Each structure stands twice: as C-alpha cells, then as structure tokens.
Short mmCIF file of C-alpha atoms in Angstrom, two decimals:
data_model
loop_
_atom_site.label_atom_id
_atom_site.label_comp_id
_atom_site.label_asym_id
_atom_site.label_seq_id
_atom_site.Cartn_x
_atom_site.Cartn_y
_atom_site.Cartn_z
CA UNK J 244 0.00 0.00 0.00
CA UNK J 245 1.30 3.46 -0.84
CA UNK J 246 0.82 6.57 1.26
CA UNK J 247 0.54 10.10 -0.01
CA UNK J 248 1.00 12.94 2.42
CA UNK J 249 -0.57 16.34 2.53
CA UNK J 250 0.95 18.40 5.35
CA UNK J 251 0.23 16.27 8.42
CA UNK J 252 -2.25 13.67 7.12
CA UNK J 253 -1.35 10.44 5.36
CA UNK J 254 -3.80 9.14 2.80
CA UNK J 255 -3.61 5.43 2.03
CA UNK J 256 -4.08 4.58 -1.61
CA UNK J 257 -5.25 1.01 -2.04
CA UNK J 258 -5.29 -1.11 -5.15
CA UNK J 259 -9.07 -0.83 -5.47
CA UNK J 260 -9.07 2.96 -5.33
CA UNK J 261 -6.36 3.13 -8.00
CA UNK J 262 -8.30 0.66 -10.15
CA UNK J 263 -11.47 2.66 -9.72
CA UNK J 264 -9.75 5.92 -10.65
CA UNK J 265 -8.13 4.37 -13.71
CA UNK J 266 -11.12 2.33 -14.78
CA UNK J 267 -13.37 4.04 -17.25
CA UNK J 268 -16.52 4.13 -15.11
CA UNK J 269 -18.36 2.93 -18.19
CA UNK J 270 -21.90 3.06 -16.78
CA UNK J 271 -21.40 6.60 -15.51
CA UNK J 272 -19.90 7.66 -18.83
CA UNK J 273 -22.87 6.19 -20.69
CA UNK J 274 -25.36 8.00 -18.45
CA UNK J 275 -23.61 11.38 -18.70
CA UNK J 276 -23.17 10.97 -22.47
CA UNK J 277 -26.88 10.14 -22.87
CA UNK J 278 -27.79 13.24 -20.86
CA UNK J 279 -25.42 15.32 -22.97
CA UNK J 280 -27.00 13.92 -26.15
CA UNK J 281 -30.45 14.98 -24.92
CA UNK J 282 -29.35 18.62 -24.80
CA UNK J 283 -28.60 21.01 -27.61
CA UNK J 284 -24.99 22.15 -27.68
CA UNK J 285 -25.90 25.71 -26.63
CA UNK J 286 -27.76 24.34 -23.57
CA UNK J 287 -24.69 22.52 -22.21
CA UNK J 288 -23.52 25.66 -20.41
CA UNK J 289 -26.85 26.30 -18.65
CA UNK J 290 -26.92 24.55 -15.28
CA UNK J 291 -30.73 24.57 -14.87
CA UNK J 292 -31.12 22.97 -18.31
CA UNK J 293 -28.53 20.33 -17.42
CA UNK J 294 -30.29 19.56 -14.13
CA UNK J 295 -33.64 19.35 -15.92
CA UNK J 296 -32.17 16.97 -18.51
CA UNK J 297 -30.75 14.80 -15.70
CA UNK J 298 -34.14 14.66 -14.02
CA UNK J 299 -35.86 13.81 -17.30
CA UNK J 300 -33.33 11.08 -18.13
CA UNK J 301 -33.52 9.53 -14.68
CA UNK J 302 -37.34 9.64 -14.66
CA UNK J 303 -37.43 7.28 -17.64
CA UNK J 304 -39.08 4.05 -16.46
CA UNK J 305 -37.41 1.95 -19.16
CA UNK J 306 -33.83 2.56 -18.00
CA UNK J 307 -31.76 -0.56 -17.40
CA UNK J 308 -30.99 -1.27 -13.73
CA UNK J 309 -27.37 -0.10 -13.82
CA UNK J 310 -28.28 3.27 -15.30
CA UNK J 311 -31.03 3.62 -12.69
CA UNK J 312 -28.46 2.95 -9.99
CA UNK J 313 -26.15 5.68 -11.31
CA UNK J 314 -29.14 8.04 -11.45
CA UNK J 315 -29.87 7.16 -7.82
CA UNK J 316 -26.32 8.12 -6.87
CA UNK J 317 -26.14 11.37 -8.88
CA UNK J 318 -29.62 12.65 -7.99
CA UNK J 319 -28.61 14.13 -4.59
CA UNK J 320 -25.54 15.80 -6.10
CA UNK J 321 -27.19 17.19 -9.25
CA UNK J 322 -25.69 20.65 -8.76
CA UNK J 323 -22.21 19.22 -8.31
CA UNK J 324 -22.64 17.22 -11.52
CA UNK J 325 -24.07 20.15 -13.48
CA UNK J 326 -21.10 22.41 -12.63
CA UNK J 327 -18.34 20.53 -14.50
CA UNK J 328 -20.87 19.46 -17.12
CA UNK J 329 -21.73 23.09 -17.87
CA UNK J 330 -18.09 24.11 -18.21
CA UNK J 331 -17.68 21.68 -21.10
CA UNK J 332 -15.58 19.16 -19.20
CA UNK J 333 -15.19 15.80 -21.00
CA UNK J 334 -17.55 13.03 -19.92
CA UNK J 335 -14.87 10.84 -18.33
CA UNK J 336 -13.61 13.76 -16.24
CA UNK J 337 -17.17 14.53 -15.11
CA UNK J 338 -17.50 10.91 -13.96
CA UNK J 339 -14.22 11.10 -12.06
CA UNK J 340 -15.51 14.25 -10.36
CA UNK J 341 -18.77 12.45 -9.49
CA UNK J 342 -16.71 9.58 -8.11
CA UNK J 343 -14.96 11.99 -5.75
CA UNK J 344 -18.31 13.14 -4.38
CA UNK J 345 -19.88 9.67 -4.21
CA UNK J 346 -17.49 6.71 -4.48
CA UNK J 347 -20.35 4.23 -4.89
CA UNK J 348 -20.63 5.26 -8.53
CA UNK J 349 -17.44 3.30 -9.11
CA UNK J 350 -19.14 0.10 -7.95
CA UNK J 351 -21.67 0.17 -10.78
CA UNK J 352 -20.29 -1.84 -13.67
CA UNK J 353 -21.68 -3.55 -16.72
CA UNK J 354 -21.88 -7.35 -16.41
CA UNK J 355 -19.08 -9.46 -17.81
CA UNK J 356 -20.19 -11.06 -21.07
CA UNK J 357 -18.74 -14.54 -20.90
CA UNK J 358 -20.90 -16.32 -23.49
CA UNK J 359 -18.57 -15.38 -26.34
CA UNK J 360 -15.38 -15.86 -24.33
CA UNK J 361 -13.20 -18.88 -25.09
CA UNK J 362 -12.45 -21.27 -22.23
CA UNK J 363 -8.87 -19.98 -21.92
CA UNK J 364 -10.10 -16.42 -21.27
CA UNK J 365 -12.67 -17.60 -18.72
CA UNK J 366 -9.91 -19.51 -16.93
CA UNK J 367 -7.91 -16.27 -16.67
CA UNK J 368 -10.65 -14.50 -14.70
CA UNK J 369 -10.41 -14.19 -10.94
CA UNK J 370 -12.64 -16.28 -8.70
CA UNK J 371 -14.46 -13.12 -7.62
CA UNK J 372 -15.37 -12.37 -11.25
CA UNK J 373 -16.45 -15.97 -11.82
CA UNK J 374 -18.70 -15.81 -8.74
CA UNK J 375 -20.16 -12.54 -10.06
CA UNK J 376 -20.93 -14.12 -13.44
CA UNK J 377 -22.69 -17.02 -11.73
CA UNK J 378 -24.63 -14.66 -9.47
CA UNK J 379 -25.75 -12.57 -12.47
CA UNK J 380 -27.04 -15.77 -14.07
CA UNK J 381 -28.83 -16.80 -10.89
CA UNK J 382 -26.78 -19.97 -10.56
CA UNK J 383 -25.19 -21.28 -7.39
CA UNK J 384 -22.00 -23.28 -7.29
CA UNK J 385 -22.46 -25.46 -4.24
CA UNK J 386 -19.39 -27.31 -3.02
CA UNK J 387 -17.13 -25.34 -5.37
CA UNK J 388 -13.77 -24.95 -3.71
CA UNK J 389 -11.21 -24.62 -6.46
CA UNK J 390 -11.06 -22.14 -9.30
CA UNK J 391 -11.33 -24.90 -11.91
CA UNK J 392 -14.73 -25.89 -10.47
CA UNK J 393 -15.98 -22.31 -10.86
CA UNK J 394 -14.62 -22.16 -14.42
CA UNK J 395 -16.40 -25.41 -15.32
CA UNK J 396 -19.66 -24.16 -13.79
CA UNK J 397 -19.44 -20.89 -15.79
CA UNK J 398 -18.87 -22.87 -18.98
CA UNK J 399 -21.75 -25.25 -18.18
CA UNK J 400 -24.16 -22.35 -17.66
CA UNK J 401 -23.02 -20.27 -20.65
CA UNK J 402 -26.43 -20.73 -22.30
CA UNK J 403 -28.01 -18.68 -19.47
CA UNK J 404 -25.90 -15.59 -20.19
CA UNK J 405 -28.28 -13.85 -22.60
CA UNK J 406 -31.52 -14.62 -20.76
CA UNK J 407 -31.24 -12.01 -18.00
#
C-alpha cells in the first residue's frame, strides 16, 4: 500500500481505489453521455437545463438497472454534476468528479459477457469475477472450492448468459 501525504495527514491509496480511478466508469460515462446527447450544444452551459435533462433522463421508467443505480447516486448531487458538465468538461472527467463526491458510482459496472469468451479467457478471470458471473445468471455453485470448479460451472451455464 502506498501513502501520499498532505501536510500532516497520510492518505492510504489502495489497489481498489487506483483501479477505480483508472477504470473508465463505463456506466457513468454512458449516463452522462446520454444526458449530454439529450441537450442542444448551446444548452450545455446552462446549469438549470442540465439539471432538468438529468431529471428527465432519470425519470425514464425503461432505463436498465445499472443506469437507474447511477441516477440514484447522482440525484442528490445534481448541482455538483451540473457544474463541470456546464463548463464543457469531457464526460470521463465529469465521472471522475462524481466519483470523488460519491465513491459508490465506481461500484456500478456492466456485467461481464462470458458467453462469447473462449475457455482460456474464462480460466484467466479471478474467482471473484467468476462468482459474479454465476450470481448474475442466478446460478449457485455449491461445493465449489477450487477455481477450476468455478470455471467449469461458468462454462456449463453459458447458455443462461443472454436470458437475463
């Protein structure tokens, strides 16, 4: 673990926080880009218009669950999101700014699509990712102890990947 100091305080920087900062926050980027696409270019600099577009986008009942979750996280900090948005900041930078205000945005990720992955690539995934794939499919892996058992279970249930 690395430590960065600022005067007296030491801030630990863990592997997960670095990963989250460097990951693309794809769901957040998609949401912010969709909101930006709803607005005319001249309305980007108007904070009330941006906030109204966010509210309209998030009120859509047909949003997928991950986008709804990001909307849930950005709704209380609408003003803080509208500020960098209105200055013309790129979408990925806006999402990094949102992540500073509410770190839970980083936890929202698109599911791993493993149906088209070859067996070698599935075997390279971590056990945590394999468990997540199985959970997304609604499948349990009882008595799975080793990684190879999880890999085999993911391969066996590959036909369930597109049904959810």
